[in-house]
mmCIF file of C-alpha atoms in Angstrom:
data_model
loop_
_atom_site.group_PDB
_atom_site.id
_atom_site.type_symbol
_atom_site.label_atom_id
_atom_site.label_comp_id
_atom_site.label_asym_id
_atom_site.label_seq_id
_atom_site.Cartn_x
_atom_site.Cartn_y
_atom_site.Cartn_z
ATOM 1 C CA MET A 8 104.307 111.927 99.267
ATOM 2 C CA PRO A 9 101.247 110.334 100.961
ATOM 3 C CA LYS A 10 97.708 111.142 99.631
ATOM 4 C CA GLY A 11 94.733 111.920 101.918
ATOM 5 C CA ARG A 12 91.488 113.789 101.801
ATOM 6 C CA ILE A 13 89.032 115.085 104.666
ATOM 7 C CA VAL A 14 85.394 115.271 104.988
ATOM 8 C CA ILE A 15 84.096 118.296 107.040
ATOM 9 C CA HIS A 16 80.760 117.684 108.534
ATOM 10 C CA VAL A 17 79.140 121.092 107.671
ATOM 11 C CA GLU A 18 76.310 120.971 110.320
ATOM 12 C CA ALA A 19 78.665 120.038 113.122
ATOM 13 C CA CYS A 20 81.416 122.956 112.257
ATOM 14 C CA LYS A 21 81.122 125.898 114.399
ATOM 15 C CA GLY A 22 83.511 128.025 112.297
ATOM 16 C CA CYS A 23 86.110 128.396 114.869
ATOM 17 C CA GLN A 24 88.807 128.399 111.830
ATOM 18 C CA LEU A 25 91.361 126.418 114.173
ATOM 19 C CA CYS A 26 91.603 123.967 111.013
ATOM 20 C CA THR A 27 92.625 126.660 108.856
ATOM 21 C CA SER A 28 95.396 127.729 110.937
ATOM 22 C CA VAL A 29 97.046 124.376 111.310
ATOM 23 C CA CYS A 30 96.687 122.950 107.697
ATOM 24 C CA PRO A 31 100.370 123.023 106.539
ATOM 25 C CA SER A 32 99.173 123.169 102.727
ATOM 26 C CA GLY A 33 96.756 125.954 103.405
ATOM 27 C CA LEU A 34 94.008 123.734 101.874
ATOM 28 C CA ILE A 35 91.073 124.486 104.254
ATOM 29 C CA ARG A 36 89.107 127.957 103.940
ATOM 30 C CA MET A 37 85.785 129.183 105.534
ATOM 31 C CA SER A 38 82.830 128.764 103.172
ATOM 32 C CA ALA A 39 80.895 131.640 101.777
ATOM 33 C CA SER A 40 77.615 129.826 102.972
ATOM 34 C CA PHE A 41 76.053 129.417 106.307
ATOM 35 C CA ASN A 42 75.143 126.053 107.967
ATOM 36 C CA ARG A 43 71.648 125.625 109.621
ATOM 37 C CA LYS A 44 73.014 126.851 112.893
ATOM 38 C CA GLY A 45 74.199 130.029 111.221
ATOM 39 C CA TYR A 46 77.896 129.304 111.124
ATOM 40 C CA ARG A 47 80.300 129.471 108.304
ATOM 41 C CA PRO A 48 81.720 126.049 108.235
ATOM 42 C CA ALA A 49 85.159 125.081 106.887
ATOM 43 C CA GLU A 50 85.516 123.672 103.524
ATOM 44 C CA LEU A 51 88.543 121.712 101.864
ATOM 45 C CA VAL A 52 89.836 123.536 98.899
ATOM 46 C CA ASP A 53 92.151 120.844 97.226
ATOM 47 C CA PRO A 54 91.541 120.701 93.299
ATOM 48 C CA THR A 55 94.979 119.381 92.762
ATOM 49 C CA GLY A 56 94.938 116.652 95.474
ATOM 50 C CA ARG A 57 97.715 118.046 97.712
ATOM 51 C CA CYS A 58 96.096 116.756 101.127
ATOM 52 C CA THR A 59 98.529 114.381 102.693
ATOM 53 C CA GLY A 60 95.841 113.366 105.487
ATOM 54 C CA CYS A 61 98.226 114.361 108.102
ATOM 55 C CA ALA A 62 95.201 114.823 110.573
ATOM 56 C CA LEU A 63 96.220 117.925 112.110
ATOM 57 C CA CYS A 64 92.875 119.788 111.348
ATOM 58 C CA ALA A 65 90.897 116.845 113.003
ATOM 59 C CA MET A 66 93.155 116.696 116.076
ATOM 60 C CA ILE A 67 92.551 120.510 116.726
ATOM 61 C CA CYS A 68 88.789 120.444 115.748
ATOM 62 C CA PRO A 69 86.913 120.909 119.229
ATOM 63 C CA ASP A 70 83.694 119.547 117.486
ATOM 64 C CA ALA A 71 84.977 116.396 115.965
ATOM 65 C CA ALA A 72 83.633 117.730 112.488
ATOM 66 C CA ILE A 73 86.535 116.509 110.489
ATOM 67 C CA GLU A 74 87.191 112.964 109.379
ATOM 68 C CA VAL A 75 90.511 112.097 107.738
ATOM 69 C CA TYR A 76 91.153 109.503 105.070
ATOM 70 C CA ARG A 77 94.652 108.557 103.866
ATOM 71 C CA GLU A 78 95.806 106.197 101.315
ATOM 72 C CA ALA A 79 97.436 103.034 103.042
ATOM 73 C CA LYS A 80 100.834 102.064 101.850
ATOM 74 C CA VAL A 81 100.806 98.623 100.552
ATOM 75 C CA LYS A 82 103.941 96.545 101.135
ATOM 76 C CA PRO A 83 104.968 94.315 98.068
ATOM 77 C CA HIS A 84 104.523 90.734 98.874
ATOM 78 C CA ALA A 85 107.513 89.585 100.877
ATOM 79 C CA ALA A 86 109.325 86.698 99.750
ATOM 80 C CA PRO A 87 108.284 83.403 101.593
ATOM 81 C CA PRO A 88 110.495 82.638 104.530
ATOM 82 C CA VAL A 89 113.429 80.602 103.731
ATOM 83 C CA GLU A 90 113.814 77.423 105.990
ATOM 84 C CA GLU A 91 117.376 77.338 107.396
ATOM 85 C CA VAL A 92 118.826 73.964 107.995
ATOM 86 C CA VAL A 93 121.815 73.446 110.337
ATOM 87 C CA VAL A 94 123.772 70.347 110.028
ATOM 88 C CA ILE A 95 126.132 69.481 113.136
ATOM 89 C CA VAL A 96 128.818 66.953 112.307
ATOM 90 C CA THR A 97 130.463 65.146 115.021
ATOM 91 C CA GLU A 98 133.091 62.653 115.184
ATOM 92 C CA PRO A 99 132.598 59.342 116.644
ATOM 93 C CA ALA A 100 133.802 59.130 120.248
#
């Protein structure tokens, strides 16, 4: 399963709760504290690292207050390309 994490910019969040409604793992909740503008910002609650970095929360955020980071899948080194040699044998005319 892919691994990810999100960063919520507390001062940009207006507490609309849209991100909490779309998180498939239920990892986002509203904070008990307030930001400088008086809103309760969203916060990630993911002590076991279940976030997959699906980015649904960032896509629905109207204030672009969420950044998503996802582990990149690294493919194993592929074998070097093999050169193919074609020999055409013709009979003398």
